Tab-separated table of C-alpha atoms in Angstrom:
chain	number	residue	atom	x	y	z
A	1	UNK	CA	-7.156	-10.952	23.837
A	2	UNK	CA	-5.760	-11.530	27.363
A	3	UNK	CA	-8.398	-10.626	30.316
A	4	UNK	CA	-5.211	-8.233	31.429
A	5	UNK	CA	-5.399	-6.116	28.146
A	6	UNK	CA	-5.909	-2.313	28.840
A	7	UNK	CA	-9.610	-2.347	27.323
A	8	UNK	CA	-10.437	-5.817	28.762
A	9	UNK	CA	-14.179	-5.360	29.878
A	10	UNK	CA	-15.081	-2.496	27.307
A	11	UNK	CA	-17.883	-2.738	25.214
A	12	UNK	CA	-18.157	-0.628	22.246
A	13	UNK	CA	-21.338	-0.354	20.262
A	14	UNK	CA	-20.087	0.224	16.528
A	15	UNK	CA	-21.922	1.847	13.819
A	16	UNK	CA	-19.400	2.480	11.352
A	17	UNK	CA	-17.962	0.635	8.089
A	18	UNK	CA	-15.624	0.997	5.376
A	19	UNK	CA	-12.138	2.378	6.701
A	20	UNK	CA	-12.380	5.269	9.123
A	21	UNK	CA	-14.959	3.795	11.457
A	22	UNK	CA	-13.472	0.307	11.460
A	23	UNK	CA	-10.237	0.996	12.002
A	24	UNK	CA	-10.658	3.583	14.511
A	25	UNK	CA	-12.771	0.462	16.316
A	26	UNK	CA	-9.633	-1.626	15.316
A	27	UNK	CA	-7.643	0.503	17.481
A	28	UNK	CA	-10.266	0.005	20.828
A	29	UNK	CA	-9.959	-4.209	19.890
A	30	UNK	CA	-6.623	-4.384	19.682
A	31	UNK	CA	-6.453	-3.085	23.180
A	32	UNK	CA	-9.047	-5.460	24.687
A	33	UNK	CA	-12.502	-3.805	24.115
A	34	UNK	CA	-15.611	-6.023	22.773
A	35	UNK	CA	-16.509	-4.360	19.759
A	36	UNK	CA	-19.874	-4.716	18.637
A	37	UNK	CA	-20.419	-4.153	14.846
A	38	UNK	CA	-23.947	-3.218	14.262
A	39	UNK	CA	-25.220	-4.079	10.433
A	40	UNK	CA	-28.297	-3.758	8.929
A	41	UNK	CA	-29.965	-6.579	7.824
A	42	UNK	CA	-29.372	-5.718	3.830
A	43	UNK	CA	-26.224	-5.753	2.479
A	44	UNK	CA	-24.833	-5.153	5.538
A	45	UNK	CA	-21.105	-3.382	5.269
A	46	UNK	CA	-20.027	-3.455	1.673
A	47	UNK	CA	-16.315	-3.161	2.565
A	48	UNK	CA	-16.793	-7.383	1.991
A	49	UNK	CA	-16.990	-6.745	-1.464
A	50	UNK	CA	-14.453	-4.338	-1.878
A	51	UNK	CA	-11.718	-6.219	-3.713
A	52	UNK	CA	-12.693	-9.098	-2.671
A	53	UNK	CA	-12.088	-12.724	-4.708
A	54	UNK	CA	-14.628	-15.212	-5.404
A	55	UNK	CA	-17.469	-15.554	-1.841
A	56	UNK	CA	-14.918	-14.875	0.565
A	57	UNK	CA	-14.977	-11.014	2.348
A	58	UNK	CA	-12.456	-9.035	0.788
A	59	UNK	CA	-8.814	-8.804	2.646
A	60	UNK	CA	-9.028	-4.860	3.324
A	61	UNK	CA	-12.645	-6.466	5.312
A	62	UNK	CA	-10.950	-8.730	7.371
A	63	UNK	CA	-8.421	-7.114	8.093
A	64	UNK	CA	-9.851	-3.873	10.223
A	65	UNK	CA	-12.910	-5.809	11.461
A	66	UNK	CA	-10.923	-8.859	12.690
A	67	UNK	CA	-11.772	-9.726	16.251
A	68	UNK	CA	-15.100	-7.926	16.402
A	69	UNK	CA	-18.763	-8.957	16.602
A	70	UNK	CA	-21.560	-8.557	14.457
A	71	UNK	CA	-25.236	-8.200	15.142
A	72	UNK	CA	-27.344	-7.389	12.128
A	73	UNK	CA	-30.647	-5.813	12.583
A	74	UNK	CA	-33.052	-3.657	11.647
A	75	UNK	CA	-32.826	0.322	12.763
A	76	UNK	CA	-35.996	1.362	11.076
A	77	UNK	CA	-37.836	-0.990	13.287
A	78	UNK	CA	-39.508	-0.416	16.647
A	79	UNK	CA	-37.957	-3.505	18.210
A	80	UNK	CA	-34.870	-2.972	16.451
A	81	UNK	CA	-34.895	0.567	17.954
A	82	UNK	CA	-35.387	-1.423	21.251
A	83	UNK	CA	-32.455	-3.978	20.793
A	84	UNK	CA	-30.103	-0.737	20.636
A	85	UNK	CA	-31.167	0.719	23.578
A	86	UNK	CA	-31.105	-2.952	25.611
A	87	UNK	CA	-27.131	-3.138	24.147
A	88	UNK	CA	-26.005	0.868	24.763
A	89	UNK	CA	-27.387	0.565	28.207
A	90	UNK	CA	-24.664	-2.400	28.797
A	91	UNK	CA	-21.964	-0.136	26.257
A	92	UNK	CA	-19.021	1.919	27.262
A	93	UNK	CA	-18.585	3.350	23.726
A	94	UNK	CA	-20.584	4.206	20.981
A	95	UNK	CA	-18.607	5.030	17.520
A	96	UNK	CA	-21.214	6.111	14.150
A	97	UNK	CA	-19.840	7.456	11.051
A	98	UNK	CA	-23.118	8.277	9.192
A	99	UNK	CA	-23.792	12.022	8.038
A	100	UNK	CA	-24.999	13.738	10.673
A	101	UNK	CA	-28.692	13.923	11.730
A	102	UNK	CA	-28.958	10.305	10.171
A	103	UNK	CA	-28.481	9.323	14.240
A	104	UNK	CA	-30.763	11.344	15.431
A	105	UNK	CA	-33.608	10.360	12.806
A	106	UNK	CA	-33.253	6.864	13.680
A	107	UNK	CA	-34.018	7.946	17.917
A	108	UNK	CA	-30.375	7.054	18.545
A	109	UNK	CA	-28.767	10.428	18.922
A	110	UNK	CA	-26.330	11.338	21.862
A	111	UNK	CA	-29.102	12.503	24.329
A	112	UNK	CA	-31.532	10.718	23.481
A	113	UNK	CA	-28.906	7.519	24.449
A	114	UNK	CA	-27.259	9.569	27.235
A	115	UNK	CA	-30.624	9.242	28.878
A	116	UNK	CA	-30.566	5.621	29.092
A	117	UNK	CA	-26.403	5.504	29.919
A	118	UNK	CA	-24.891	8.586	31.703
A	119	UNK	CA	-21.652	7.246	31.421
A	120	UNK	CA	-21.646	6.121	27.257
A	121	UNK	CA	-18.843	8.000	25.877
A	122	UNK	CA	-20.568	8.954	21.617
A	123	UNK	CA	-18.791	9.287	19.368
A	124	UNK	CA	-19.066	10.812	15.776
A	125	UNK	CA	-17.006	10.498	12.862
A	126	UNK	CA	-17.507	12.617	9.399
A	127	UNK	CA	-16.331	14.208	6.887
A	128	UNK	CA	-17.130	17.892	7.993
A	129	UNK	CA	-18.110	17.601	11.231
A	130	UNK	CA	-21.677	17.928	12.957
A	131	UNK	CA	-22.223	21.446	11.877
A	132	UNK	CA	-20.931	24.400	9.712
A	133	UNK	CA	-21.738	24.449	5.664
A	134	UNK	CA	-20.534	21.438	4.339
A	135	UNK	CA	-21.890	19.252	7.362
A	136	UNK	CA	-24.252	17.472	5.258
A	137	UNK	CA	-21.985	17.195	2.410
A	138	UNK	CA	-20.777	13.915	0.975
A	139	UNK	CA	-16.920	13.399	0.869
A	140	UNK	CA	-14.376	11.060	0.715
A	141	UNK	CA	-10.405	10.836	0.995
A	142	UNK	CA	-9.619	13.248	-1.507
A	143	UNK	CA	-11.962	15.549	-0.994
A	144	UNK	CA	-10.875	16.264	2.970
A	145	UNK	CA	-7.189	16.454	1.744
A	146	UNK	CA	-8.360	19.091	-1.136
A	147	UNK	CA	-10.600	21.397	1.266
A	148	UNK	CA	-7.689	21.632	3.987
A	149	UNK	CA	-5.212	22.269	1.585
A	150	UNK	CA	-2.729	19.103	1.600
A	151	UNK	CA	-3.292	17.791	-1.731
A	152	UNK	CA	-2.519	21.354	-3.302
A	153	UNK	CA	0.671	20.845	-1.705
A	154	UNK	CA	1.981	16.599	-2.606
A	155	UNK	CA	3.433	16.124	-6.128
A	156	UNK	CA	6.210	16.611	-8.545
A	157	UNK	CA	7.641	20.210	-9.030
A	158	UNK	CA	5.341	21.574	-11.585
A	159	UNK	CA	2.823	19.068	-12.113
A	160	UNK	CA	-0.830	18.517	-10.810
A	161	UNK	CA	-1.789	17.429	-7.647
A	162	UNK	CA	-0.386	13.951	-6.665
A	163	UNK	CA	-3.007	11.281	-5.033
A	164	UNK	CA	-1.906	9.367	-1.833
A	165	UNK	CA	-2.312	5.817	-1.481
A	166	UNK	CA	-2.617	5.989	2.208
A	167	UNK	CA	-5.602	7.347	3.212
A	168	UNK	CA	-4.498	10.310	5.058
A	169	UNK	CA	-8.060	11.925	6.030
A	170	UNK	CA	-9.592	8.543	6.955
A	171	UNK	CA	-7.012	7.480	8.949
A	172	UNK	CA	-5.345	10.198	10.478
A	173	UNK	CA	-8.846	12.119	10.952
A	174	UNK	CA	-10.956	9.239	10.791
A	175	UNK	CA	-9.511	6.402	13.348
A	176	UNK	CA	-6.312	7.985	14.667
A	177	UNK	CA	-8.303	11.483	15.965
A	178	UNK	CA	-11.105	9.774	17.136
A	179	UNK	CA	-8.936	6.880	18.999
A	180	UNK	CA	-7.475	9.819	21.264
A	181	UNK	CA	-10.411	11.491	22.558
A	182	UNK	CA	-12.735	8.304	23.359
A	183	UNK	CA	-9.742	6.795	25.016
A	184	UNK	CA	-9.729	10.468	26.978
A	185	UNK	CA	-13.070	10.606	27.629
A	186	UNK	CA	-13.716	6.912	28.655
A	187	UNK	CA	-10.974	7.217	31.575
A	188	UNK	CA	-13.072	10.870	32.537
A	189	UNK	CA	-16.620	8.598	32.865
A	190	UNK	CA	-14.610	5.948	34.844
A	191	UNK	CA	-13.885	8.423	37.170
A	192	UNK	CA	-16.712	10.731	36.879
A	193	UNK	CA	-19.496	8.847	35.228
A	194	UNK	CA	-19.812	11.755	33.124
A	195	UNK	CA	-19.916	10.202	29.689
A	196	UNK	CA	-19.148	12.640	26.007
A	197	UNK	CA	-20.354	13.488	22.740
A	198	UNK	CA	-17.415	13.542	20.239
A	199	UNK	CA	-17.316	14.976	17.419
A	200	UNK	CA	-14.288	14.240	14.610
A	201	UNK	CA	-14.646	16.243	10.940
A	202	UNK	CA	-11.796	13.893	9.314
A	203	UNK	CA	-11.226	17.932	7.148
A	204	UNK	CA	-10.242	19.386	10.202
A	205	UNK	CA	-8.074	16.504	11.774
A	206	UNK	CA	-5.799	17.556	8.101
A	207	UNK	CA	-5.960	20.871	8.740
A	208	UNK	CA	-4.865	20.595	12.504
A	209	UNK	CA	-1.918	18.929	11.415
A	210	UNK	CA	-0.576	21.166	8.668
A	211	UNK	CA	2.505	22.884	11.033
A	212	UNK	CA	5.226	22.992	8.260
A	213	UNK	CA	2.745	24.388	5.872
A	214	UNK	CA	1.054	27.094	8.619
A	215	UNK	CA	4.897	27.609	9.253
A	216	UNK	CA	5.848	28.621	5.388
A	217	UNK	CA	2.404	30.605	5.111
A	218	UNK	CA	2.928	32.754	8.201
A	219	UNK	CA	6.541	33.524	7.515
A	220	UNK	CA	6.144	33.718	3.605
A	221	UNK	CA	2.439	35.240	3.027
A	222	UNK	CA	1.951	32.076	0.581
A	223	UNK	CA	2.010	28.283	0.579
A	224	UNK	CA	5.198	26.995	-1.551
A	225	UNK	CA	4.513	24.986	-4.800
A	226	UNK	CA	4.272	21.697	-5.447
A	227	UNK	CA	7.942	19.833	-4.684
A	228	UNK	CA	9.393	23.458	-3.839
A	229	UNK	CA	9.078	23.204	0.136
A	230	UNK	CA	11.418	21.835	2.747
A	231	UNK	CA	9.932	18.614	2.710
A	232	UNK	CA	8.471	17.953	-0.631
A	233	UNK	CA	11.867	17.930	-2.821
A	234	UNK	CA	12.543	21.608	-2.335
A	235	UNK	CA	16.298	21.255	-0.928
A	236	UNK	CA	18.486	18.741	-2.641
A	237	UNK	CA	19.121	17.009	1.048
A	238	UNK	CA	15.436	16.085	1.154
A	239	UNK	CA	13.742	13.980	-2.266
A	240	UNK	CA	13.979	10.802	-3.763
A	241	UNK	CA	16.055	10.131	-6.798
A	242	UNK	CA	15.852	7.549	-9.455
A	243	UNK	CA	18.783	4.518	-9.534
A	244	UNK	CA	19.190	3.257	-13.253
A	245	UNK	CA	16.492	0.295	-12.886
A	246	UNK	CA	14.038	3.199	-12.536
A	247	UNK	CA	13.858	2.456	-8.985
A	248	UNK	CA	14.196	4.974	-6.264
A	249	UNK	CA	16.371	5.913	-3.171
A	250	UNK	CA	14.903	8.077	-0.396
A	251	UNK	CA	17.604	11.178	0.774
A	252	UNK	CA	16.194	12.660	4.120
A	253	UNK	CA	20.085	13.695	5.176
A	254	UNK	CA	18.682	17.259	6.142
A	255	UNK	CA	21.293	17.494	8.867
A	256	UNK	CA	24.453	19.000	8.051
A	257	UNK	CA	26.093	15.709	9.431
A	258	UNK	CA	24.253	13.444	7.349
A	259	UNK	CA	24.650	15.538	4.039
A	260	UNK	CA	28.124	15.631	4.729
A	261	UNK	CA	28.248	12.008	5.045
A	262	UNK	CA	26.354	11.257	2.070
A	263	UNK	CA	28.887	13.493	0.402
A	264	UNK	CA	31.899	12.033	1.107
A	265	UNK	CA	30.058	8.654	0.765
A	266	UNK	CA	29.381	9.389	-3.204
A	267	UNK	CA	33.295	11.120	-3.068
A	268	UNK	CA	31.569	14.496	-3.736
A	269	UNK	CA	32.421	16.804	-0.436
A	270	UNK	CA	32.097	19.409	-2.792
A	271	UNK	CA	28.865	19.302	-2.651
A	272	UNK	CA	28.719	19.408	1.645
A	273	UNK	CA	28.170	22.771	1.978
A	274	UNK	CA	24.997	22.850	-0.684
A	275	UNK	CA	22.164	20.706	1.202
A	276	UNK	CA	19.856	22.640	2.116
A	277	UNK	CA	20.518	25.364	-1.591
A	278	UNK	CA	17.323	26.560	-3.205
A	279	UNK	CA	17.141	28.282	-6.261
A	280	UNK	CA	19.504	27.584	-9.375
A	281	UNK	CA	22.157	26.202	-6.678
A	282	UNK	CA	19.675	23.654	-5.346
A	283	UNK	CA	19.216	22.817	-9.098
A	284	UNK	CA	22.695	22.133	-9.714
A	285	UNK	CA	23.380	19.883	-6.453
A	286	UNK	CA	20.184	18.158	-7.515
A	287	UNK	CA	21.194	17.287	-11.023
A	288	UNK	CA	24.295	15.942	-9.823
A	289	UNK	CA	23.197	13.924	-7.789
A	290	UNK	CA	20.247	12.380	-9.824
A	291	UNK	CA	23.009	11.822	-12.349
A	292	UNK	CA	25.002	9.846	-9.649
A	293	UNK	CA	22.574	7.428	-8.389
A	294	UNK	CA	20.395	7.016	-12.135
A	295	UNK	CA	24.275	5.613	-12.733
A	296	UNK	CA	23.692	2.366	-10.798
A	297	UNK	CA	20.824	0.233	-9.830
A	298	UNK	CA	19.007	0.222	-6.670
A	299	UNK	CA	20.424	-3.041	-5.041
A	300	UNK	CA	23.619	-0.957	-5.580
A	301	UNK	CA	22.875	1.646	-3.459
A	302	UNK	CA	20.993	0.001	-0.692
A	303	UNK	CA	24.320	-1.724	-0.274
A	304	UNK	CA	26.402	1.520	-0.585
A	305	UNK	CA	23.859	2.859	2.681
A	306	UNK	CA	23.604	0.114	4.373
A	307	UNK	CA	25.946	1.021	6.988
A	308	UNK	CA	25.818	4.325	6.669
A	309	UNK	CA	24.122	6.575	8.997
A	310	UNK	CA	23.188	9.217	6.833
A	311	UNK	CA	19.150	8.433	6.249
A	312	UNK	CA	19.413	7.195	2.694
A	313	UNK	CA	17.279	4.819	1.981
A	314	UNK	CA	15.692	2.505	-0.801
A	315	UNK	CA	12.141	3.008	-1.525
A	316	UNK	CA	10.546	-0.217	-0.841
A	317	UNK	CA	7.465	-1.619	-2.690
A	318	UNK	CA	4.534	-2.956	-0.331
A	319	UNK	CA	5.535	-7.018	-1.444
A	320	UNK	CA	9.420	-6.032	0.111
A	321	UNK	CA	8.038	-3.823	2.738
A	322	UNK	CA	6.139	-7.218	4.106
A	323	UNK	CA	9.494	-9.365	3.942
A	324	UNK	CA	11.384	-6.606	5.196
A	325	UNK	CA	14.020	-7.604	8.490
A	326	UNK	CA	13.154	-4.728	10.381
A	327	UNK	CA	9.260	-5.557	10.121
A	328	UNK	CA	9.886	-9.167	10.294
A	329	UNK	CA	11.630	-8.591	13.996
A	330	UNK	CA	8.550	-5.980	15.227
A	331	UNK	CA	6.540	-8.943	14.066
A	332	UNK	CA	4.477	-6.522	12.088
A	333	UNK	CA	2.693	-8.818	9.261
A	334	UNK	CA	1.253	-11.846	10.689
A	335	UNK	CA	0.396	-14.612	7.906
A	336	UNK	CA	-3.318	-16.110	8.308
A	337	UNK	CA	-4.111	-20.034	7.208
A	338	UNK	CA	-4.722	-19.243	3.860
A	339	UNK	CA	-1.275	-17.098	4.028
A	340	UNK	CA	-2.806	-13.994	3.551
A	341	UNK	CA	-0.923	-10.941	5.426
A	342	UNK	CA	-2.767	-9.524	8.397
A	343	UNK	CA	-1.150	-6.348	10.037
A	344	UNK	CA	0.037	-6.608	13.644
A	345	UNK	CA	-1.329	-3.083	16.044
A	346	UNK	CA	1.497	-0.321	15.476
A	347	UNK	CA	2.410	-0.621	19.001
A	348	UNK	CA	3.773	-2.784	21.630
A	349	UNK	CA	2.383	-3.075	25.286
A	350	UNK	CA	4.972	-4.440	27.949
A	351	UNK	CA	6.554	-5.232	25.122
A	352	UNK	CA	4.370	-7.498	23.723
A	353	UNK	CA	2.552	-6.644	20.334
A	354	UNK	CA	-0.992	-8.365	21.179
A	355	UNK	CA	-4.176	-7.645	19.126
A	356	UNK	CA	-7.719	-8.571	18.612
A	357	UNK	CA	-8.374	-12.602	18.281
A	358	UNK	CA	-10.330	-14.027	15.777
A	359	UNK	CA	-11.632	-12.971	12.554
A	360	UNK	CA	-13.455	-10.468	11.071
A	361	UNK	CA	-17.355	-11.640	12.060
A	362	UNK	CA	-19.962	-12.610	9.025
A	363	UNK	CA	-22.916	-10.634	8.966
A	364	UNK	CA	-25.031	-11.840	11.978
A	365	UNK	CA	-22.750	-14.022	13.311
A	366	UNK	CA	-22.783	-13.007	17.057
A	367	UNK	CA	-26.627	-11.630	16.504
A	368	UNK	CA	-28.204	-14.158	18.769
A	369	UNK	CA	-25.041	-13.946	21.169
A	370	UNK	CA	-24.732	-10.468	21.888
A	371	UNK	CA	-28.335	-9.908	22.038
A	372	UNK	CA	-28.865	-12.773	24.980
A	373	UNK	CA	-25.628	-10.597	26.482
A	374	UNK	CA	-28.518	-7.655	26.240
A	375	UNK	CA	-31.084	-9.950	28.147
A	376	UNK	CA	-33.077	-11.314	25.585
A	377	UNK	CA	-33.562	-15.159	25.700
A	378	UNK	CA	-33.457	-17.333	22.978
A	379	UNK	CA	-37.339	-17.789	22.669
A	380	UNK	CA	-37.159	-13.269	21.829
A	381	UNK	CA	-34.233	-13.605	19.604
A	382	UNK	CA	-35.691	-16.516	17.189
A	383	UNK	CA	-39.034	-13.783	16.935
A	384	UNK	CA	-36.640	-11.275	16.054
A	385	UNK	CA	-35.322	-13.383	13.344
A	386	UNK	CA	-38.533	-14.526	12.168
A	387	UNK	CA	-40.242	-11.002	11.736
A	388	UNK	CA	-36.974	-10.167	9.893
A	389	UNK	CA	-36.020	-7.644	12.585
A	390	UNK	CA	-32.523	-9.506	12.892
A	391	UNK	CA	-30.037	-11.741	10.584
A	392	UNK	CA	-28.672	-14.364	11.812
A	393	UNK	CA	-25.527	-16.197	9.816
A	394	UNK	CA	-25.498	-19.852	9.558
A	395	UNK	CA	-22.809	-19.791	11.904
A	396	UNK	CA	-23.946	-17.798	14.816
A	397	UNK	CA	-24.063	-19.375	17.964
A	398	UNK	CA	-26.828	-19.581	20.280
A	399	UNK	CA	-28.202	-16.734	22.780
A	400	UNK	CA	-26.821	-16.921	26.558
A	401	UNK	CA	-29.559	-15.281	28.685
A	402	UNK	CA	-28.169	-12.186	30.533
């Protein structure tokens, strides 16, 4: 990325794979930071194999690791232990993800690092946070969403519990809540040199963000079911519907301008005055309009909307979504060589939408460069390999002394 990029000099040490982690790191390259991925020397992170096709890393892989570094070594080892300390002593960030204590039992815990770098700014991502019951507990995606009471609340009126696709936890808890405060706490140490210890339970980044829900709880002493709420298909003015290809059309018109538009739009203004009806009314002005749009496909409708300014909308598999105008002119999806789709940052900077160069790293690839960035010259490094302490990939260049 451009020398001028916001992050352009930051080094972040990363300990984290899979999604949260990575993505959250993602976030920190996209906006000019070095990011360091630390792997051990076994399998290294297994998001590769994830999906993946034949020898090549898996898609989901390259995607949130593009543009980083790797340097695969071995944490268990006393000169491993000392490669850490020779790379956080040069680091602006460190970002881990294991449960917690696993840190501290390898001697890399946030003071026992904070001795060695005042200003590192530590941060810790989980499932349950540092502390509390369930702080040693395993947990993934679904289990955050359970435990803060979101997935009680997504699916159809009446039935069970409806899985996301998007990872809410991981990446609203995971990367998105742990983004904010390093970014916060980085621009306190370059002013201070006081550095942080962050810690982000991806459980209570869902539960901080439940407002509509806190809102129906406090006002009606109970959460409403399933599809019943404001948002969730409760009000006929807010719910998909299905067109008669068994596709769907998005209605958000939950302003009394835009449900009277869609009215007169479908030639029923009788319904205008029944948007936002619960009860046996909101049944009826649902059923009539699921019979209206289940009476003609979805290209139909799309059409119908498409100058209409009423928020009706078609719902959009992934394969349109990525040929979509709208994307197309945010230059959202960029294609790689092989043509494989690569999403752009979800921002623009002056205007410009950037991101982290290159690819995701092999395992070891930068291990001999980053640790000659650390002071080690090549004559250390090619011990390190050859006591197994680091990996090395066939393609990783050579060490440049410090």
């Amino acid at each position: 990325m451009a020398g001028d990029a916001p992050l352009a000099g930051v080094r972040v040490v990363d300990f984290t794979r899979l999604l949260p982690g990575p993505v959250c790191t993602l976030y920190l390259a996209d906006l000019g930071a070095d990011v360091v991925k630390i792997e051990d020397t076994g399998a290294g992170d297994y998001a590769r194999v994830l999906g993946a096709q034949g020898d090549a890393p898996s898609l989901f892989y390259r995607n949130v690791n593009r543009g980083k570094r790797s340097l695969a070594i071995d944490l268990k080892s006393r000169d491993g232990h000392g490669c850490v300390i020779a790379l956080v002593k040069r680091a602006d960030i460190l970002v881990e993800s294991f449960r917690p204590g696993v840190m501290g039992s390898l001697a890399l815990g946030y003071a026992t690092l904070a001795a060695h770098n005042p200003r590192l700014v530590y941060a810790s991502i989980s499932g349950y946070g540092q502390d509390g019951p369930r702080a040693a507990m395993a947990g993934h995606d679904i289990n955050y969403l359970g435990y803060a009471g979101v997935l009680d609340e997504i699916g159809s009126r009446g039935g069970a519990p409806a899985i996301p696709n998007l990872q809410v936890a991981d990446l609203l808890g995971g990367a998105a809540s742990a983004a904010i405060p390093i970014l916060a706490a980085l621009f306190r140490a370059a002013r201070t040199g006081q550095g942080a210890r962050i810690d982000v339970a991806m459980s209570d980044a869902v539960l901080a963000h439940q407002h509509f829900a806190l809102q129906a709880l406090d006002r009606d002493g109970a959460s409403r079911p399933r599809g019943d709420d404001l948002l969730t298909g409760g009000v006929p003015a807010y719910g998909v519907y299905r067109t008669a290809d068994d596709r769907y059309v998005a209605v958000g018109a939950l302003e009394e301008r835009f449900w009277r538009t869609l009215c007169t739009t479908l030639g029923r203004d009788d319904l205008a005055p029944c948007g936002l009806a619960t009860g046996s009314e909101g049944e009826r002005v649902r059923a009539a309009l699921a019979a209206i749009f289940a009476a003609q496909p979805l290209a139909h409708w799309t059409a119908r909307f498409a100058a209409v300014d009423c928020c009706v909308t078609p719902v959009a598999t992934l394969a349109e979504a990525l040929v979509d105008p709208q994307f197309a002119a945010r230059r959202m999806i960029a294609r790689r060589d092989d043509g494989t789709p690569s999403p752009a940052p979800p921002w623009k900077l002056d205007g410009e939408r950037g991101g982290a160069r290159g690819a995701a790293p092999a395992q070891g690839e930068h291990s001999r460069e980053v640790l000659g960035e650390a002071g080690y010259d090549a004559a250390a490094v090619d011990a390190l390999v050859a006591r197994g302490v680091v990996r090395v990939s066939p393609s990783s260049p050579p060490a440049a002394c410090a």
